[in-house]
GROMACS .gro file of C-alpha atoms in nm:
model
  406
    1MET     CA    1   2.791   2.018  -1.903
    2LYS     CA    2   2.674   1.738  -1.678
    3SER     CA    3   2.412   1.499  -1.813
    4VAL     CA    4   2.065   1.474  -1.667
    5GLU     CA    5   2.130   1.112  -1.568
    6ASP     CA    6   2.456   1.193  -1.389
    7HIS     CA    7   2.302   1.482  -1.198
    8LEU     CA    8   2.003   1.273  -1.086
    9THR     CA    9   2.225   0.980  -0.989
   10GLY     CA   10   2.437   1.212  -0.777
   11ILE     CA   11   2.130   1.348  -0.602
   12LEU     CA   12   1.975   1.010  -0.526
   13GLY     CA   13   2.309   0.882  -0.404
   14ARG     CA   14   2.295   1.141  -0.125
   15ILE     CA   15   1.928   1.097  -0.038
   16ALA     CA   16   1.818   0.827   0.206
   17PRO     CA   17   1.470   0.725   0.324
   18LEU     CA   18   1.359   0.909   0.636
   19ALA     CA   19   1.370   0.716   0.963
   20PRO     CA   20   1.046   0.526   1.036
   21LEU     CA   21   0.784   0.671   1.268
   22GLU     CA   22   0.494   0.504   1.444
   23LEU     CA   23   0.189   0.713   1.370
   24GLN     CA   24  -0.182   0.697   1.437
   25LEU     CA   25  -0.382   0.575   1.140
   26LEU     CA   26  -0.506   0.907   1.006
   27ASP     CA   27  -0.166   1.066   1.051
   28ALA     CA   28  -0.016   0.778   0.850
   29HIS     CA   29  -0.254   0.838   0.559
   30GLY     CA   30  -0.058   0.885   0.237
   31SER     CA   31   0.265   0.739   0.376
   32LEU     CA   32   0.441   0.411   0.292
   33LEU     CA   33   0.439   0.112   0.526
   34VAL     CA   34   0.773   0.005   0.671
   35ASP     CA   35   0.668  -0.347   0.776
   36GLU     CA   36   0.419  -0.598   0.638
   37VAL     CA   37   0.097  -0.617   0.837
   38ALA     CA   38  -0.071  -0.943   0.937
   39ALA     CA   39  -0.419  -0.980   1.079
   40THR     CA   40  -0.436  -1.091   1.442
   41GLY     CA   41  -0.792  -1.222   1.402
   42ASP     CA   42  -1.056  -1.319   1.148
   43LEU     CA   43  -1.253  -1.062   0.953
   44PRO     CA   44  -1.550  -1.079   0.990
   45PRO     CA   45  -1.489  -1.204   1.345
   46PHE     CA   46  -1.814  -1.408   1.346
   47ASP     CA   47  -2.083  -1.536   1.110
   48ASN     CA   48  -2.329  -1.253   1.051
   49SER     CA   49  -2.619  -1.144   0.834
   50SER     CA   50  -2.569  -0.934   0.522
   51MET     CA   51  -2.939  -0.840   0.508
   52ASP     CA   52  -3.222  -0.730   0.732
   53GLY     CA   53  -3.450  -1.033   0.750
   54TYR     CA   54  -3.500  -1.364   0.927
   55ALA     CA   55  -3.249  -1.636   1.017
   56VAL     CA   56  -3.400  -1.975   0.926
   57ARG     CA   57  -3.335  -2.346   0.887
   58LEU     CA   58  -3.355  -2.462   0.527
   59ALA     CA   59  -3.588  -2.753   0.599
   60ASP     CA   60  -3.850  -2.518   0.742
   61VAL     CA   61  -3.873  -2.294   0.435
   62ALA     CA   62  -3.794  -2.530   0.147
   63ASP     CA   63  -4.153  -2.520   0.015
   64ALA     CA   64  -4.221  -2.147   0.068
   65SER     CA   65  -4.386  -1.967  -0.224
   66GLU     CA   66  -4.610  -1.673  -0.298
   67ARG     CA   67  -4.912  -1.905  -0.322
   68TYR     CA   68  -4.821  -2.120  -0.023
   69PRO     CA   69  -4.628  -1.910   0.230
   70VAL     CA   70  -4.455  -2.077   0.522
   71VAL     CA   71  -4.543  -1.943   0.866
   72LEU     CA   72  -4.273  -1.957   1.138
   73ASP     CA   73  -4.262  -1.847   1.501
   74VAL     CA   74  -4.014  -1.566   1.566
   75VAL     CA   75  -3.828  -1.665   1.885
   76ASP     CA   76  -3.554  -1.398   1.890
   77ASP     CA   77  -3.490  -1.045   1.769
   78ILE     CA   78  -3.119  -0.984   1.702
   79ALA     CA   79  -2.989  -0.633   1.645
   80ALA     CA   80  -2.636  -0.552   1.529
   81GLY     CA   81  -2.410  -0.547   1.831
   82ASN     CA   82  -2.625  -0.793   2.031
   83ALA     CA   83  -2.566  -1.162   2.086
   84PRO     CA   84  -2.838  -1.418   1.999
   85LYS     CA   85  -3.034  -1.541   2.300
   86THR     CA   86  -3.207  -1.842   2.148
   87ALA     CA   87  -3.106  -2.122   1.910
   88ILE     CA   88  -3.321  -2.181   1.601
   89GLY     CA   89  -3.519  -2.504   1.619
   90SER     CA   90  -3.782  -2.672   1.402
   91GLY     CA   91  -4.058  -2.430   1.298
   92THR     CA   92  -3.888  -2.123   1.441
   93CYS     CA   93  -3.673  -1.836   1.318
   94ALA     CA   94  -3.515  -1.516   1.444
   95ARG     CA   95  -3.557  -1.165   1.313
   96ILE     CA   96  -3.206  -1.035   1.239
   97MET     CA   97  -3.052  -0.706   1.131
   98THR     CA   98  -2.760  -0.649   0.894
   99GLY     CA   99  -2.430  -0.721   1.072
  100ALA     CA  100  -2.590  -0.906   1.361
  101PRO     CA  101  -2.437  -1.242   1.464
  102LEU     CA  102  -2.601  -1.558   1.334
  103PRO     CA  103  -2.794  -1.765   1.591
  104GLU     CA  104  -2.716  -2.133   1.643
  105GLY     CA  105  -2.905  -2.357   1.400
  106ALA     CA  106  -2.953  -2.091   1.129
  107GLU     CA  107  -2.855  -2.196   0.776
  108ALA     CA  108  -2.962  -1.895   0.567
  109ILE     CA  109  -3.118  -1.550   0.583
  110VAL     CA  110  -3.457  -1.470   0.432
  111PRO     CA  111  -3.456  -1.099   0.335
  112VAL     CA  112  -3.740  -0.899   0.484
  113GLU     CA  113  -3.862  -0.830   0.128
  114TRP     CA  114  -3.953  -1.201   0.098
  115THR     CA  115  -4.180  -1.182   0.405
  116ASP     CA  116  -4.466  -0.990   0.558
  117ALA     CA  117  -4.217  -0.852   0.817
  118GLY     CA  118  -4.433  -1.012   1.084
  119MET     CA  119  -4.388  -1.054   1.460
  120PRO     CA  120  -4.436  -1.280   1.658
  121THR     CA  121  -4.497  -1.496   1.350
  122VAL     CA  122  -4.375  -1.432   0.999
  123ARG     CA  123  -4.503  -1.538   0.657
  124ILE     CA  124  -4.221  -1.635   0.417
  125THR     CA  125  -4.291  -1.644   0.044
  126LYS     CA  126  -3.954  -1.749  -0.102
  127ALA     CA  127  -3.693  -2.006  -0.002
  128PRO     CA  128  -3.324  -1.906   0.025
  129GLN     CA  129  -3.031  -2.121  -0.079
  130SER     CA  130  -2.790  -2.272   0.172
  131GLY     CA  131  -2.576  -1.997   0.328
  132GLN     CA  132  -2.750  -1.721   0.134
  133TYR     CA  133  -2.697  -1.372   0.281
  134ILE     CA  134  -2.462  -1.504   0.546
  135ARG     CA  135  -2.116  -1.348   0.579
  136ARG     CA  136  -1.893  -1.623   0.715
  137ARG     CA  137  -1.625  -1.567   0.975
  138GLY     CA  138  -1.288  -1.511   0.807
  139SER     CA  139  -1.439  -1.482   0.458
  140ASP     CA  140  -1.253  -1.151   0.412
  141VAL     CA  141  -0.934  -1.196   0.616
  142THR     CA  142  -0.812  -1.487   0.828
  143ALA     CA  143  -0.596  -1.465   1.138
  144GLY     CA  144  -0.226  -1.458   1.050
  145GLN     CA  145  -0.287  -1.354   0.688
  146THR     CA  146  -0.064  -1.079   0.547
  147VAL     CA  147  -0.303  -0.800   0.454
  148LEU     CA  148  -0.055  -0.528   0.350
  149ASP     CA  149   0.298  -0.563   0.221
  150ALA     CA  150   0.590  -0.345   0.327
  151GLY     CA  151   0.609  -0.046   0.095
  152SER     CA  152   0.232  -0.025   0.047
  153VAL     CA  153   0.084   0.323   0.024
  154ILE     CA  154  -0.161   0.391   0.306
  155GLY     CA  155  -0.466   0.516   0.117
  156SER     CA  156  -0.821   0.549   0.245
  157ALA     CA  157  -0.904   0.181   0.183
  158GLN     CA  158  -0.587   0.073   0.363
  159VAL     CA  159  -0.674   0.296   0.659
  160GLY     CA  160  -1.014   0.126   0.675
  161LEU     CA  161  -0.860  -0.222   0.663
  162LEU     CA  162  -0.607  -0.142   0.937
  163ALA     CA  163  -0.884  -0.007   1.157
  164ALA     CA  164  -1.096  -0.317   1.091
  165ILE     CA  165  -0.819  -0.552   1.206
  166GLY     CA  166  -0.763  -0.344   1.518
  167ARG     CA  167  -0.446  -0.151   1.433
  168GLU     CA  168  -0.455   0.192   1.595
  169ARG     CA  169  -0.095   0.282   1.508
  170ILE     CA  170   0.139   0.180   1.228
  171ARG     CA  171   0.507   0.224   1.134
  172VAL     CA  172   0.556   0.428   0.819
  173ARG     CA  173   0.811   0.643   0.642
  174PRO     CA  174   0.706   0.999   0.729
  175LYS     CA  175   0.627   1.251   0.463
  176PRO     CA  176   0.924   1.480   0.401
  177ARG     CA  177   0.880   1.841   0.508
  178VAL     CA  178   0.970   2.068   0.217
  179VAL     CA  179   1.029   2.443   0.250
  180ILE     CA  180   0.987   2.631  -0.078
  181LEU     CA  181   1.083   2.990  -0.147
  182SER     CA  182   1.125   3.214  -0.450
  183THR     CA  183   1.401   3.470  -0.479
  184GLY     CA  184   1.386   3.796  -0.667
  185SER     CA  185   1.314   4.160  -0.582
  186GLU     CA  186   1.089   4.177  -0.887
  187LEU     CA  187   0.835   3.937  -0.737
  188THR     CA  188   0.507   4.032  -0.576
  189GLN     CA  189   0.226   3.821  -0.433
  190PRO     CA  190  -0.101   3.734  -0.611
  191GLY     CA  191  -0.375   3.975  -0.512
  192ARG     CA  192  -0.142   4.272  -0.483
  193PRO     CA  193  -0.099   4.546  -0.743
  194ILE     CA  194   0.194   4.506  -0.982
  195GLY     CA  195   0.444   4.791  -0.982
  196PRO     CA  196   0.686   4.888  -1.260
  197GLY     CA  197   0.905   4.592  -1.356
  198GLN     CA  198   0.728   4.352  -1.118
  199ILE     CA  199   0.580   4.007  -1.184
  200ARG     CA  200   0.369   3.786  -0.962
  201ASP     CA  201   0.534   3.501  -0.775
  202SER     CA  202   0.391   3.188  -0.936
  203ASN     CA  203   0.682   2.950  -0.874
  204SER     CA  204   0.646   2.914  -0.499
  205TYR     CA  205   0.277   2.829  -0.539
  206MET     CA  206   0.340   2.587  -0.825
  207LEU     CA  207   0.627   2.405  -0.653
  208THR     CA  208   0.442   2.384  -0.322
  209ALA     CA  209   0.153   2.215  -0.502
  210ALA     CA  210   0.396   1.985  -0.687
  211ALA     CA  211   0.563   1.883  -0.360
  212ARG     CA  212   0.225   1.800  -0.208
  213GLU     CA  213   0.136   1.595  -0.515
  214ALA     CA  214   0.460   1.404  -0.455
  215GLY     CA  215   0.342   1.314  -0.104
  216ALA     CA  216   0.539   1.575   0.089
  217ILE     CA  217   0.431   1.824   0.355
  218ALA     CA  218   0.510   2.151   0.182
  219TYR     CA  219   0.554   2.495   0.337
  220ARG     CA  220   0.546   2.794   0.104
  221VAL     CA  221   0.762   3.075   0.239
  222GLY     CA  222   0.696   3.303  -0.056
  223ASN     CA  223   0.934   3.543  -0.224
  224VAL     CA  224   1.256   3.680  -0.078
  225PRO     CA  225   1.426   3.990  -0.224
  226ASP     CA  226   1.776   3.985  -0.372
  227ASP     CA  227   1.933   4.074  -0.039
  228PRO     CA  228   2.195   3.828   0.093
  229LYS     CA  229   2.126   3.894   0.462
  230ILE     CA  230   1.748   3.855   0.426
  231LEU     CA  231   1.796   3.536   0.226
  232ILE     CA  232   2.039   3.387   0.481
  233ASP     CA  233   1.813   3.477   0.773
  234THR     CA  234   1.507   3.333   0.595
  235ILE     CA  235   1.674   3.001   0.510
  236GLU     CA  236   1.825   2.963   0.859
  237ASP     CA  237   1.485   3.031   1.019
  238GLN     CA  238   1.324   2.763   0.802
  239LEU     CA  239   1.578   2.485   0.862
  240ILE     CA  240   1.414   2.387   1.190
  241ARG     CA  241   1.109   2.252   1.004
  242ALA     CA  242   1.273   2.134   0.682
  243ASP     CA  243   1.380   1.792   0.561
  244VAL     CA  244   1.439   1.953   0.221
  245VAL     CA  245   1.472   2.314   0.103
  246VAL     CA  246   1.382   2.416  -0.252
  247THR     CA  247   1.466   2.760  -0.389
  248THR     CA  248   1.377   2.896  -0.729
  249GLY     CA  249   1.557   3.182  -0.899
  250GLY     CA  250   1.892   3.344  -0.837
  251VAL     CA  251   2.114   3.068  -0.980
  252SER     CA  252   2.215   3.222  -1.311
  253ALA     CA  253   2.513   3.448  -1.377
  254GLY     CA  254   2.340   3.782  -1.322
  255ALA     CA  255   2.478   4.054  -1.094
  256TYR     CA  256   2.183   4.019  -0.856
  257ASP     CA  257   2.161   3.639  -0.845
  258VAL     CA  258   2.250   3.600  -0.477
  259VAL     CA  259   2.166   3.233  -0.409
  260LYS     CA  260   2.515   3.107  -0.496
  261GLU     CA  261   2.677   3.367  -0.271
  262VAL     CA  262   2.451   3.294   0.025
  263LEU     CA  263   2.461   2.915   0.019
  264SER     CA  264   2.841   2.907   0.031
  265GLU     CA  265   2.805   3.042   0.386
  266LEU     CA  266   2.545   2.786   0.492
  267GLY     CA  267   2.683   2.458   0.361
  268THR     CA  268   2.820   2.275   0.061
  269VAL     CA  269   2.624   2.324  -0.258
  270GLU     CA  270   2.744   2.249  -0.609
  271PHE     CA  271   2.614   2.457  -0.897
  272ASP     CA  272   2.622   2.292  -1.239
  273LYS     CA  273   2.511   2.343  -1.594
  274ILE     CA  274   2.299   2.043  -1.687
  275ALA     CA  275   2.265   1.935  -2.049
  276MET     CA  276   1.890   1.991  -2.060
  277GLN     CA  277   1.639   2.240  -2.194
  278PRO     CA  278   1.470   2.398  -2.012
  279GLY     CA  279   1.645   2.400  -1.673
  280MET     CA  280   2.017   2.420  -1.746
  281PRO     CA  281   2.135   2.597  -1.424
  282GLN     CA  282   2.095   2.364  -1.126
  283GLY     CA  283   2.229   2.347  -0.773
  284PHE     CA  284   2.220   2.072  -0.513
  285GLY     CA  285   2.391   2.015  -0.181
  286VAL     CA  286   2.343   2.026   0.196
  287ILE     CA  287   2.318   2.317   0.438
  288GLY     CA  288   2.287   2.379   0.810
  289PRO     CA  289   2.391   2.174   1.113
  290ASP     CA  290   2.178   1.875   1.008
  291GLU     CA  291   2.306   1.881   0.649
  292THR     CA  292   1.959   1.941   0.508
  293PRO     CA  293   1.939   1.874   0.133
  294ILE     CA  294   1.874   2.182  -0.077
  295PHE     CA  295   1.775   2.216  -0.442
  296THR     CA  296   1.828   2.546  -0.620
  297LEU     CA  297   1.612   2.559  -0.931
  298PRO     CA  298   1.599   2.816  -1.213
  299GLY     CA  299   1.357   3.107  -1.191
  300ASN     CA  300   1.167   3.071  -1.518
  301PRO     CA  301   0.840   2.891  -1.437
  302VAL     CA  302   0.863   2.610  -1.691
  303SER     CA  303   1.232   2.556  -1.608
  304ALA     CA  304   1.144   2.533  -1.240
  305PHE     CA  305   0.860   2.290  -1.306
  306VAL     CA  306   1.064   2.060  -1.529
  307SER     CA  307   1.355   2.070  -1.284
  308PHE     CA  308   1.123   1.969  -1.001
  309GLU     CA  309   0.981   1.678  -1.200
  310VAL     CA  310   1.321   1.551  -1.311
  311PHE     CA  311   1.526   1.600  -0.992
  312VAL     CA  312   1.323   1.699  -0.684
  313ARG     CA  313   1.024   1.466  -0.715
  314PRO     CA  314   1.240   1.149  -0.734
  315ALA     CA  315   1.430   1.264  -0.425
  316LEU     CA  316   1.109   1.322  -0.229
  317LEU     CA  317   0.982   0.977  -0.323
  318ARG     CA  318   1.316   0.822  -0.222
  319MET     CA  319   1.285   0.991   0.119
  320GLN     CA  320   0.943   0.827   0.158
  321GLY     CA  321   1.091   0.484   0.088
  322ALA     CA  322   0.942   0.441  -0.260
  323GLU     CA  323   1.112   0.185  -0.481
  324VAL     CA  324   0.997   0.354  -0.802
  325THR     CA  325   1.080   0.723  -0.809
  326GLU     CA  326   1.045   0.807  -1.179
  327ARG     CA  327   0.734   0.919  -1.360
  328PRO     CA  328   0.595   0.658  -1.604
  329ILE     CA  329   0.756   0.673  -1.949
  330VAL     CA  330   0.563   0.552  -2.255
  331ARG     CA  331   0.624   0.554  -2.629
  332ALA     CA  332   0.384   0.749  -2.847
  333THR     CA  333   0.341   0.875  -3.201
  334CYS     CA  334   0.421   1.246  -3.223
  335SER     CA  335   0.177   1.458  -3.425
  336ALA     CA  336   0.432   1.724  -3.524
  337ALA     CA  337   0.792   1.760  -3.638
  338LEU     CA  338   1.028   1.868  -3.359
  339LYS     CA  339   1.373   2.022  -3.329
  340SER     CA  340   1.612   2.001  -3.035
  341PRO     CA  341   1.950   2.160  -2.959
  342GLU     CA  342   2.244   1.926  -3.002
  343GLY     CA  343   2.389   1.790  -2.679
  344LYS     CA  344   2.089   1.869  -2.458
  345ARG     CA  345   1.801   1.655  -2.340
  346ARG     CA  346   1.486   1.844  -2.423
  347PHE     CA  347   1.156   1.840  -2.237
  348LEU     CA  348   0.856   1.964  -2.434
  349ARG     CA  349   0.509   2.027  -2.297
  350ALA     CA  350   0.254   1.798  -2.456
  351TRP     CA  351  -0.086   1.634  -2.440
  352TYR     CA  352  -0.080   1.255  -2.439
  353THR     CA  353  -0.376   1.050  -2.561
  354PRO     CA  354  -0.358   0.680  -2.468
  355PRO     CA  355  -0.435   0.408  -2.723
  356VAL     CA  356  -0.795   0.300  -2.764
  357ALA     CA  357  -0.870  -0.004  -2.547
  358GLY     CA  358  -0.501  -0.021  -2.458
  359VAL     CA  359  -0.407  -0.159  -2.800
  360GLY     CA  360  -0.108  -0.014  -2.986
  361GLU     CA  361   0.056   0.319  -2.917
  362GLY     CA  362  -0.091   0.642  -2.794
  363THR     CA  363  -0.042   0.978  -2.959
  364VAL     CA  364   0.121   1.293  -2.826
  365ASP     CA  365   0.067   1.653  -2.938
  366PRO     CA  366   0.311   1.933  -2.847
  367VAL     CA  367   0.136   2.213  -2.656
  368GLY     CA  368   0.221   2.580  -2.701
  369GLY     CA  369   0.562   2.730  -2.766
  370THR     CA  370   0.902   2.640  -2.629
  371GLY     CA  371   0.969   2.946  -2.412
  372SER     CA  372   1.045   2.867  -2.049
  373HIS     CA  373   0.813   3.148  -1.935
  374LEU     CA  374   0.500   3.006  -2.101
  375LEU     CA  375   0.286   2.893  -1.807
  376GLY     CA  376  -0.032   2.892  -2.013
  377SER     CA  377   0.086   2.602  -2.227
  378LEU     CA  378   0.227   2.420  -1.923
  379ALA     CA  379  -0.116   2.428  -1.761
  380LYS     CA  380  -0.262   2.258  -2.070
  381ALA     CA  381  -0.008   1.972  -2.067
  382ASN     CA  382  -0.044   1.628  -1.912
  383ALA     CA  383   0.294   1.501  -2.027
  384LEU     CA  384   0.646   1.596  -2.131
  385ILE     CA  385   0.801   1.474  -2.455
  386THR     CA  386   1.161   1.382  -2.373
  387LEU     CA  387   1.416   1.397  -2.654
  388PRO     CA  388   1.763   1.248  -2.586
  389ALA     CA  389   2.070   1.470  -2.605
  390ASP     CA  390   2.185   1.313  -2.932
  391VAL     CA  391   1.853   1.378  -3.113
  392THR     CA  392   1.823   1.709  -3.298
  393GLU     CA  393   1.519   1.642  -3.518
  394VAL     CA  394   1.203   1.432  -3.500
  395ALA     CA  395   0.983   1.381  -3.804
  396GLU     CA  396   0.607   1.414  -3.789
  397GLY     CA  397   0.457   1.073  -3.708
  398ALA     CA  398   0.777   0.945  -3.546
  399GLU     CA  399   0.780   0.760  -3.216
  400VAL     CA  400   0.899   0.954  -2.908
  401SER     CA  401   0.934   0.894  -2.533
  402VAL     CA  402   0.672   1.063  -2.318
  403MET     CA  403   0.685   1.129  -1.943
  404LEU     CA  404   0.332   1.112  -1.802
  405LEU     CA  405   0.254   1.382  -1.546
  406GLY     CA  406  -0.090   1.260  -1.438
   0.00000   0.00000   0.00000
């Protein structure tokens, strides 16, 4: 059997980042930047007020107090989006709104709460400090400053920053388009009655959600019966919108497992037994005129999920240009004794609890049984305990490696 590491290395060796695209900001959300981004101007672009109030000179309000208010003439009224019309001189001030540009001569802002909100004169009962409530030009970003590095994920805050510095479009690695389908004549859709011998198709829903969590654009085709012609026609129809195809089921040695038979007609796909549990039967290769990568995963739900996490997710992240493609791995104290088959890397569903205040090790508790059909325990897990192929037993309280899923 091939090792997990060798199979993953072979996959990533054939996966390259997708070609960059220039996209509008909202379309780029969730993607990775190709180039670093520098600001072409200052942010804020001018000195402005951070409060509704009055722009003043310090000398005029230095002695202001509740008992002895200072009275100033209001010579301008500056709203956000308007330019000041009058400079501030001795004994005068300007009413100013949040975000409005600072008038010439102003040295601080008196919040409206420190005044009687008067016009055309105002009574000021408290003196501000120099520069108080003034947002200076370039205090956030200066012209020429690198604001985002290449490889940065474009999240909501990054979208806001790019808009603020005037970038309408940006070059990113596009999200891979992933087509996901389940095979098996025994499958039926949620919401429909179950006939004799039927089960509901959970894998295509689960893997579509997992692909989206990995940053991909995922299309769920649903279940396809064990009919070679229908399966070929379905896959060929989907290739036009696929950067990656993921199938689940039909890769074992059963008489009705048709995936191996079909894919030999569409491209070059290698089927291997991987030294892992669950998820031993795996296939990977390329199909169609554009040599689209395809993953063929086992049909048992937990096997399909673990296979996606170990092999498909890293490939999707590589296509997006990510430098780190693996889930975080931590060491933790295991609360129970474990057994593992010799020669296979084992992945066990578990709940990981981090250390208190980040000091020391966390703990990990196995969740549910070991059957690869047990979706209930998978849904309660936030991690996978990973036992190396040469480990057959783990004592209670021993330290183990844990792959974090959250």
